[in-house]
mmCIF file with all atom_site columns, C-alpha atoms in Angstrom:
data_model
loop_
_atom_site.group_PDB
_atom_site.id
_atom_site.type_symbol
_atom_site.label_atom_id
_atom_site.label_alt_id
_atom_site.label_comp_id
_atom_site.label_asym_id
_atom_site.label_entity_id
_atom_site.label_seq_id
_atom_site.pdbx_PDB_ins_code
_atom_site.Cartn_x
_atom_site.Cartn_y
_atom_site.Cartn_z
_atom_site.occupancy
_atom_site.B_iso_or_equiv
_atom_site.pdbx_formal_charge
_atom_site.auth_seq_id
_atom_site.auth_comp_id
_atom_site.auth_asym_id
_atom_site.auth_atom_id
_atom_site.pdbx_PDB_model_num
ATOM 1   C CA . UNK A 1 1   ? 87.184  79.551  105.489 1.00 0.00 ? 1   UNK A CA 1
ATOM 2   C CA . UNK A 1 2   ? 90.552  81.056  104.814 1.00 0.00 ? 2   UNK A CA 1
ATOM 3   C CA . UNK A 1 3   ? 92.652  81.941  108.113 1.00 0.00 ? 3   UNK A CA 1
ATOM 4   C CA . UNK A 1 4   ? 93.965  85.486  107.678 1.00 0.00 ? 4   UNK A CA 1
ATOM 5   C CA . UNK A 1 5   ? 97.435  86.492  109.938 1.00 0.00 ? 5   UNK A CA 1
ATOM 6   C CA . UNK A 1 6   ? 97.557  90.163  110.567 1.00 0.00 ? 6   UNK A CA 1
ATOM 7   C CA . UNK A 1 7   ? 95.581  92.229  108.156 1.00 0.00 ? 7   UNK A CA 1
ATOM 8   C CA . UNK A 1 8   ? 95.698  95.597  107.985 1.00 0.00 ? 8   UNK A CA 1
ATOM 9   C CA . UNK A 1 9   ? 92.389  98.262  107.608 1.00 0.00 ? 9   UNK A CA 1
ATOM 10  C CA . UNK A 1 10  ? 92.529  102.350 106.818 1.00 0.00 ? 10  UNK A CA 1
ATOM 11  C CA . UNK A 1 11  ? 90.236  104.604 106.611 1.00 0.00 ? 11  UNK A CA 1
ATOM 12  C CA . UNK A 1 12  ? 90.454  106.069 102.824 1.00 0.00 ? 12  UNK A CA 1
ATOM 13  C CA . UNK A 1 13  ? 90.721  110.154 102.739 1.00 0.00 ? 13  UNK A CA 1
ATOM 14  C CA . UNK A 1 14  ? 89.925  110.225 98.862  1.00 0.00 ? 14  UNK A CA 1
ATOM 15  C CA . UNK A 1 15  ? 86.099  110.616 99.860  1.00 0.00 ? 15  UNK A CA 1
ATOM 16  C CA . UNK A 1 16  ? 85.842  107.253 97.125  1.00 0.00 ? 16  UNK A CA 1
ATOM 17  C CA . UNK A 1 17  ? 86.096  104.919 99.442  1.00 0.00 ? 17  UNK A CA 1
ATOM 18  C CA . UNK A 1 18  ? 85.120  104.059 102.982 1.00 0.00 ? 18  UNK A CA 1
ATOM 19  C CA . UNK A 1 19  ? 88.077  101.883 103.789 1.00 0.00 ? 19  UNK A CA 1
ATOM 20  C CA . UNK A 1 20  ? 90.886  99.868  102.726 1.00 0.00 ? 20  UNK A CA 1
ATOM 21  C CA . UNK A 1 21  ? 91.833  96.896  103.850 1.00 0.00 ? 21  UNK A CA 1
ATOM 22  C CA . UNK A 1 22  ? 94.789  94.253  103.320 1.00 0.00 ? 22  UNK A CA 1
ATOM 23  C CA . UNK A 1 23  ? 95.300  90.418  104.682 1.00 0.00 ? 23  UNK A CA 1
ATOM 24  C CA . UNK A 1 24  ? 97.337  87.793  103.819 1.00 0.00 ? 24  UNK A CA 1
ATOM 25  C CA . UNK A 1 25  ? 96.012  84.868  102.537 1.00 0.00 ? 25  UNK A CA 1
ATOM 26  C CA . UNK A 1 26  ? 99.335  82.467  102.464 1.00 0.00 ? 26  UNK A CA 1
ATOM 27  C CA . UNK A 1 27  ? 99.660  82.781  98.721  1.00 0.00 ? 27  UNK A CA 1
ATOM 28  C CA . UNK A 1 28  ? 99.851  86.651  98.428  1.00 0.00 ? 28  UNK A CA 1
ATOM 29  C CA . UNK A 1 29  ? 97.645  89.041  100.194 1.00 0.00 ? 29  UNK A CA 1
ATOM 30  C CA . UNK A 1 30  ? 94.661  90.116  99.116  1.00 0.00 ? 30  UNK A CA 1
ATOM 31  C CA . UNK A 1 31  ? 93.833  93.951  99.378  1.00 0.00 ? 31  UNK A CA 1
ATOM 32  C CA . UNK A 1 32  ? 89.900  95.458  98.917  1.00 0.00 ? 32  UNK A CA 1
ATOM 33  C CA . UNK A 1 33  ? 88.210  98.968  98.438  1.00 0.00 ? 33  UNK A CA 1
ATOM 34  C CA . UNK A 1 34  ? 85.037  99.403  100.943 1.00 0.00 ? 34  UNK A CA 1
ATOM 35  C CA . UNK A 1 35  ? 82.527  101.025 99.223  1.00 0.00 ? 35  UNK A CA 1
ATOM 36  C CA . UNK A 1 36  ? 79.739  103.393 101.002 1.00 0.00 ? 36  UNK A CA 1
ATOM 37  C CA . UNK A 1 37  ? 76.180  103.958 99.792  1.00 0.00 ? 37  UNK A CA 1
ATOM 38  C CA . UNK A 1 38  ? 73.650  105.638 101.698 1.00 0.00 ? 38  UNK A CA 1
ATOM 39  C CA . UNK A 1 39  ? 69.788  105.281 100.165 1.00 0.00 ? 39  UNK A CA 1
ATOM 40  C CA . UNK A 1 40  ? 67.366  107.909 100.650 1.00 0.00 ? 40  UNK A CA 1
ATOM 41  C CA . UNK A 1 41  ? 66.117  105.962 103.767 1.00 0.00 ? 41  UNK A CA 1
ATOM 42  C CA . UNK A 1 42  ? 69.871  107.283 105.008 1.00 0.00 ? 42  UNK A CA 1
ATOM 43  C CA . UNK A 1 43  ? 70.158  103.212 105.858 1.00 0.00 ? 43  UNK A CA 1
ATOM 44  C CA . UNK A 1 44  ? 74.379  102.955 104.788 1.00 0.00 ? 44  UNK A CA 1
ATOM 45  C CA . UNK A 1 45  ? 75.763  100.210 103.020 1.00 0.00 ? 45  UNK A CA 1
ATOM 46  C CA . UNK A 1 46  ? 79.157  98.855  103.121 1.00 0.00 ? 46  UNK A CA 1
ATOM 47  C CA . UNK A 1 47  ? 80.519  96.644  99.834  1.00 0.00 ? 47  UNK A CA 1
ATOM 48  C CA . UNK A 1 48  ? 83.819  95.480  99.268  1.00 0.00 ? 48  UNK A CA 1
ATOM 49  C CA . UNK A 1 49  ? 85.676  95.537  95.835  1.00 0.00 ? 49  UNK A CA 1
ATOM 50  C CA . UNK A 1 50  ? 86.985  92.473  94.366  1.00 0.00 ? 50  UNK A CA 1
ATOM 51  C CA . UNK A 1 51  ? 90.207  91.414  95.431  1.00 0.00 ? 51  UNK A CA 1
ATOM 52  C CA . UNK A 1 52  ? 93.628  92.627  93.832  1.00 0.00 ? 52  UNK A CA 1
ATOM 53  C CA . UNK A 1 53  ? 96.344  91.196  94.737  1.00 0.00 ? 53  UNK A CA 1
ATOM 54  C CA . UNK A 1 54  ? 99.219  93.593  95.229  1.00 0.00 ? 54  UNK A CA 1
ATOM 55  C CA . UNK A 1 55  ? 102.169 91.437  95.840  1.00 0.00 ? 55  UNK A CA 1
ATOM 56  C CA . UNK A 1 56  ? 101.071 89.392  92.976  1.00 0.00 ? 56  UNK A CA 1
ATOM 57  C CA . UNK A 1 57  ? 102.343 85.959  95.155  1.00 0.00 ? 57  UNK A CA 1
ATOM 58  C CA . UNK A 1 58  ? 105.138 86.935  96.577  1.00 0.00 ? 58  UNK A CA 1
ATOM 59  C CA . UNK A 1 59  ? 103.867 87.860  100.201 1.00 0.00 ? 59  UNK A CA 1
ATOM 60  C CA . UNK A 1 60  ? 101.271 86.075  102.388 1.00 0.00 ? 60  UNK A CA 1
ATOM 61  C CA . UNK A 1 61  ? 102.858 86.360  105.854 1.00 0.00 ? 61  UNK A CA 1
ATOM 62  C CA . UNK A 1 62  ? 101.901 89.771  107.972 1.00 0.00 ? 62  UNK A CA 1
ATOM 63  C CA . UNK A 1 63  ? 100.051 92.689  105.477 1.00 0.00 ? 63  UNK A CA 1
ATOM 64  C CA . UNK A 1 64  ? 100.258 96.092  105.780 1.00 0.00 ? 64  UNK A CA 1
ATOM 65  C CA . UNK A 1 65  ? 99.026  99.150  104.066 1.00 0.00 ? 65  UNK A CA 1
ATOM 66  C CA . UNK A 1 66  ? 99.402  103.078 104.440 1.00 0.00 ? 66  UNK A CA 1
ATOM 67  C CA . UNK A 1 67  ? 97.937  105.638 102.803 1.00 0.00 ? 67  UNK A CA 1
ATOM 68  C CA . UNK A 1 68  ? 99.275  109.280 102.212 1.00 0.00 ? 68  UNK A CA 1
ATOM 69  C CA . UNK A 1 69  ? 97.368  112.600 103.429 1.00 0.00 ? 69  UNK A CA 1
ATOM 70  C CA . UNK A 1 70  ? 97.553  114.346 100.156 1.00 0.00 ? 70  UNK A CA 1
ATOM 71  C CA . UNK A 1 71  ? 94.719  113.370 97.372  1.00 0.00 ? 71  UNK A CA 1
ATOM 72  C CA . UNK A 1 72  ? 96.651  114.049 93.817  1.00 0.00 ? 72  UNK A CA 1
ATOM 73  C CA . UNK A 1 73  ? 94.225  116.063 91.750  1.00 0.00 ? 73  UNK A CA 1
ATOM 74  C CA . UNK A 1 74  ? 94.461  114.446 88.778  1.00 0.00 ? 74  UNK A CA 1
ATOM 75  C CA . UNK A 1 75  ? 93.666  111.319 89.587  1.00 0.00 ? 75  UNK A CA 1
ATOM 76  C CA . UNK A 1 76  ? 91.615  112.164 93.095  1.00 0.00 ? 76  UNK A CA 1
ATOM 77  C CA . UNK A 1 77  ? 93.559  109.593 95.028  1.00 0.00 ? 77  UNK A CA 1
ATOM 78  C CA . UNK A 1 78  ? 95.896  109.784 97.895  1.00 0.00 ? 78  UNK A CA 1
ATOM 79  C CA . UNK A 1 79  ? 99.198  106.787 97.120  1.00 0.00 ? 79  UNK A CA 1
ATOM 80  C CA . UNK A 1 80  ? 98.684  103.658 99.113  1.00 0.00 ? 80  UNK A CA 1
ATOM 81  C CA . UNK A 1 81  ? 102.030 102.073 100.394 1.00 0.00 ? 81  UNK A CA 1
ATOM 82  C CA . UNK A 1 82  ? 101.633 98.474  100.620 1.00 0.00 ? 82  UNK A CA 1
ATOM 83  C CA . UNK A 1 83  ? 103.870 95.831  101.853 1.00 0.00 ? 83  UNK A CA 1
ATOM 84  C CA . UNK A 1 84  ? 104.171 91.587  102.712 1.00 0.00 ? 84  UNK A CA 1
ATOM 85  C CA . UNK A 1 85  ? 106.068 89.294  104.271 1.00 0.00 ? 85  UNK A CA 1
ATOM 86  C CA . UNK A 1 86  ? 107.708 87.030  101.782 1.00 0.00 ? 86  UNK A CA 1
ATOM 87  C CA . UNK A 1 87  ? 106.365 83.521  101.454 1.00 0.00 ? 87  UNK A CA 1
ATOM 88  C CA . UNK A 1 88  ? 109.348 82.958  99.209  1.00 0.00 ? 88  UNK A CA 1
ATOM 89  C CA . UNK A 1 89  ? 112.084 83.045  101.820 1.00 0.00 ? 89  UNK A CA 1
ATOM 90  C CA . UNK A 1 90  ? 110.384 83.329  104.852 1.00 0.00 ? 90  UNK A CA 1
ATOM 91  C CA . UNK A 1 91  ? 111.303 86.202  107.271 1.00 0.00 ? 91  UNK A CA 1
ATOM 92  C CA . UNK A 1 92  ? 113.970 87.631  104.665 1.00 0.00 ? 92  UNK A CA 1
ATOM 93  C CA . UNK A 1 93  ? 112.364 90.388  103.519 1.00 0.00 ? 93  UNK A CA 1
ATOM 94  C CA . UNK A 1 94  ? 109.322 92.362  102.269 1.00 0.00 ? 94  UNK A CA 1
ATOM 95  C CA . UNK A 1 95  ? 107.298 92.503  99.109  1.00 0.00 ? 95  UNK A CA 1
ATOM 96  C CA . UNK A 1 96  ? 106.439 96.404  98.612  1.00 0.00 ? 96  UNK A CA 1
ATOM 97  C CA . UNK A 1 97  ? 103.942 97.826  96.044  1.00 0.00 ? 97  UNK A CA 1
ATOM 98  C CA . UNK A 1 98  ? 102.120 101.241 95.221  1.00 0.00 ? 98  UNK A CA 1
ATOM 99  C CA . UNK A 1 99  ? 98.473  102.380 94.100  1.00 0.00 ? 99  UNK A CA 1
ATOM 100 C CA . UNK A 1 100 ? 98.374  105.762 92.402  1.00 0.00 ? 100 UNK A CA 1
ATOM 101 C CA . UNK A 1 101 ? 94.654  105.015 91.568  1.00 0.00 ? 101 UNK A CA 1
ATOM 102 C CA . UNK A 1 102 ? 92.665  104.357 95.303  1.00 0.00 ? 102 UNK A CA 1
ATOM 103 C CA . UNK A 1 103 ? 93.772  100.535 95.097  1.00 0.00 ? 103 UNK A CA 1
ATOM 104 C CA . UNK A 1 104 ? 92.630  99.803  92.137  1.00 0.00 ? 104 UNK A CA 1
ATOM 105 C CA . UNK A 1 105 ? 95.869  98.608  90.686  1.00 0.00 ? 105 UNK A CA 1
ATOM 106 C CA . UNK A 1 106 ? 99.026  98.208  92.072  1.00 0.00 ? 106 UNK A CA 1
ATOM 107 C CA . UNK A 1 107 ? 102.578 98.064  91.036  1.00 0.00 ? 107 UNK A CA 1
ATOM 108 C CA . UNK A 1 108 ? 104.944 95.743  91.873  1.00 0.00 ? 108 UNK A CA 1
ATOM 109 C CA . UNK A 1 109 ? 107.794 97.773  92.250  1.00 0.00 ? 109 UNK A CA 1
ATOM 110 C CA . UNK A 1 110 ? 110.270 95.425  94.771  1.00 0.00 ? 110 UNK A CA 1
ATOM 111 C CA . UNK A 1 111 ? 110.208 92.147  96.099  1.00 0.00 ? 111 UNK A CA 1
ATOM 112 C CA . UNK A 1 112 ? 113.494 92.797  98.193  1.00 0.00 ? 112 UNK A CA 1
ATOM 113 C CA . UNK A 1 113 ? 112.662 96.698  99.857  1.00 0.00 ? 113 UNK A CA 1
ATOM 114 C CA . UNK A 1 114 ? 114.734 96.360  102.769 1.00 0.00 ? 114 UNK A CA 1
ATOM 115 C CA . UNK A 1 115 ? 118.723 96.044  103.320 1.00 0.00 ? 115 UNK A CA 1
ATOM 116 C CA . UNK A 1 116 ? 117.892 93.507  105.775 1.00 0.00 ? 116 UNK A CA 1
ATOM 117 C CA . UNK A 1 117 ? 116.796 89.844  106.636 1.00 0.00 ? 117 UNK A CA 1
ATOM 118 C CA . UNK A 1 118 ? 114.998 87.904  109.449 1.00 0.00 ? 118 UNK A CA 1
ATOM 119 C CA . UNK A 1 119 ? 112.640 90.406  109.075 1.00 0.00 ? 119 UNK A CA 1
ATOM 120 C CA . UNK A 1 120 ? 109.047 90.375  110.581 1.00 0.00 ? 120 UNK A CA 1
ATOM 121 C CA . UNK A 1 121 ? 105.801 92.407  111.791 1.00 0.00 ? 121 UNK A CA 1
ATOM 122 C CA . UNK A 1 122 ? 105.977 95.199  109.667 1.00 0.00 ? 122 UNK A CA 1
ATOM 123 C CA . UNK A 1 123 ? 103.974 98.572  110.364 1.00 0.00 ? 123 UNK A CA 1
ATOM 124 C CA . UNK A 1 124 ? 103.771 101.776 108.179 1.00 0.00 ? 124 UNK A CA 1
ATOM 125 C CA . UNK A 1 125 ? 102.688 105.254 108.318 1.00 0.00 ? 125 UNK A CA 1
ATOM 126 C CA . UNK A 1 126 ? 103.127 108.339 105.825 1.00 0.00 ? 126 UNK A CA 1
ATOM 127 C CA . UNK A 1 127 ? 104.451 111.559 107.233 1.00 0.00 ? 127 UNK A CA 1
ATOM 128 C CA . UNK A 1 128 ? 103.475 114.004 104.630 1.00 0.00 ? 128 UNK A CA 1
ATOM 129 C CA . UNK A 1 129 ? 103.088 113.507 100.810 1.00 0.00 ? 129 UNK A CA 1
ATOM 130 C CA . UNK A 1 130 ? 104.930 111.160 99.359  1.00 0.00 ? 130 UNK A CA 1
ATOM 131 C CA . UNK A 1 131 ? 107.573 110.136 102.706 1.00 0.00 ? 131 UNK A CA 1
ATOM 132 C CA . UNK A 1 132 ? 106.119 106.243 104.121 1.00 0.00 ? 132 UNK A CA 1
ATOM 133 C CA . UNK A 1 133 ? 107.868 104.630 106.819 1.00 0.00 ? 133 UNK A CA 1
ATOM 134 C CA . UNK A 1 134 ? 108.422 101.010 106.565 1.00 0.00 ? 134 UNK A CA 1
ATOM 135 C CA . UNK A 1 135 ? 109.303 100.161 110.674 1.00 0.00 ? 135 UNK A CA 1
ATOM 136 C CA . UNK A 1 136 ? 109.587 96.431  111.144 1.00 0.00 ? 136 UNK A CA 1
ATOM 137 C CA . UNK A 1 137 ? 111.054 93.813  113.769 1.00 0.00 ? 137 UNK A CA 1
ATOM 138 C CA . UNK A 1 138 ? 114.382 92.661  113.110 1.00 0.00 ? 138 UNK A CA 1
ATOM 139 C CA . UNK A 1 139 ? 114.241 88.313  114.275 1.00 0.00 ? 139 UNK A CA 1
ATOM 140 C CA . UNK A 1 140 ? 118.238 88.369  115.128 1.00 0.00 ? 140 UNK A CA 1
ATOM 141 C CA . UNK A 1 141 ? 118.747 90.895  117.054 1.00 0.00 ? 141 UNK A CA 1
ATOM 142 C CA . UNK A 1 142 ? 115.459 92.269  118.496 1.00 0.00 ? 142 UNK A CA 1
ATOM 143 C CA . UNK A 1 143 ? 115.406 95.222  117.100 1.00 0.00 ? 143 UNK A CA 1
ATOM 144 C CA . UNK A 1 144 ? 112.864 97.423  115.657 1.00 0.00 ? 144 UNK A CA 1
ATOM 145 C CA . UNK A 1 145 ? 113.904 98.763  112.623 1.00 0.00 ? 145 UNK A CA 1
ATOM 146 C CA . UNK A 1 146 ? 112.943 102.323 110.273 1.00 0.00 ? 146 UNK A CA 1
ATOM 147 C CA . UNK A 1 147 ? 113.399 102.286 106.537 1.00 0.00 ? 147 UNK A CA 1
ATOM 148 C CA . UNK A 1 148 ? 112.056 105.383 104.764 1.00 0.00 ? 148 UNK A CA 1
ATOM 149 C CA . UNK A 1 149 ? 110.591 105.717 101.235 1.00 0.00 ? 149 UNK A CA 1
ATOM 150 C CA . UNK A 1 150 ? 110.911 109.217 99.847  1.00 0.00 ? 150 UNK A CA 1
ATOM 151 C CA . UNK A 1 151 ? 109.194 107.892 96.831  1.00 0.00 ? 151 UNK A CA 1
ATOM 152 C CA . UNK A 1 152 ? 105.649 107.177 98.130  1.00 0.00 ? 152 UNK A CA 1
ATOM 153 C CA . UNK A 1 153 ? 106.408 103.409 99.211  1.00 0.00 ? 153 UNK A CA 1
ATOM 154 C CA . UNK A 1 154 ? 108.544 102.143 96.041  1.00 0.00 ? 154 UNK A CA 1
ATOM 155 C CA . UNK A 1 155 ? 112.113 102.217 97.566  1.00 0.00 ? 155 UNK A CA 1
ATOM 156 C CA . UNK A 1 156 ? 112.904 102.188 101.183 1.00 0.00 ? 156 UNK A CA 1
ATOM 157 C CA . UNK A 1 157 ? 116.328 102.916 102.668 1.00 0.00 ? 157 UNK A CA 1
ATOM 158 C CA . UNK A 1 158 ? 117.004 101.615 106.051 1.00 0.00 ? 158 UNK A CA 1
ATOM 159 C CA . UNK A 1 159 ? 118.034 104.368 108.665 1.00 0.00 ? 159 UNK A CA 1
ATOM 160 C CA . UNK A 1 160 ? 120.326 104.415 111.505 1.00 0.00 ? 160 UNK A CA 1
#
């Protein structure tokens, strides 16, 4: 059995999906779609996807996922915001990626998204369509930190 550290679950707006759900698995993270069928017995099932792997490696210490309120029309998804601990220089920084496409693909889009180091426990939330706000705990000093993505999670700018 694999030991997962802090995974991370959401409930998927797009109407495609029941849930989405991310955990590190100390070589990357793993991330999978929950699918929902209900038979004409109205008994519901619950199936996960097979694995992607967003970070593609890099992560595998804490996982965590967002996912934006607007579903784009063309492709009837909402973005998912992902991000991972490194497992390359542990507590440095954070592996971030996007899905455009209900996590069925993601981009790796930058292994380094923060200004800062010592980083860990990361948590994010969107606040409107594309804004996602990386807020993690800064090891040095304490600190709980806010870096914003304007870009729907593929660059992050630290605030304050």
């Amino acid at each position: 059995m694999k030991r997962m550290l802090e995974p991370s679950i959401r409930v998927a707006p797009d109407g495609r999906s029941a849930a989405y759900i991310s955990a590190p698995s100390g070589l990357g993270s793993n991330f999978w779609r929950i699918q929902e069928a209900v038979d004409s017995n109205g008994l519901t099932t619950l199936t996960p996807t097979a694995g992607v792997q967003p970070d593609q490696g890099t992560g595998g210490g804490d996982a965590e996922i967002s996912v934006g309120t607007k579903i784009d029309p063309k492709t009837g998804c909402a973005p998912i915001a992902y991000s991972g601990l490194h497992n390359i220089d542990l507590l440095n920084n954070f592996t971030v990626a996007q899905s455009l496409d209900c996590g069925k693909t993601f981009s790796l889009l930058n292994p380094y998204a923060t200004q800062n180091t010592l980083t860990d426990r990361q948590w994010q939330a969107f606040d409107g369509i594309l804004t996602n706000h990386l807020l993690y705990h800064k090891v040095d000093t304490g600190q709980i930190v806010d870096s914003r993505s304007e870009d729907g999670g593929q660059t992050y700018i630290t605030l304050g």
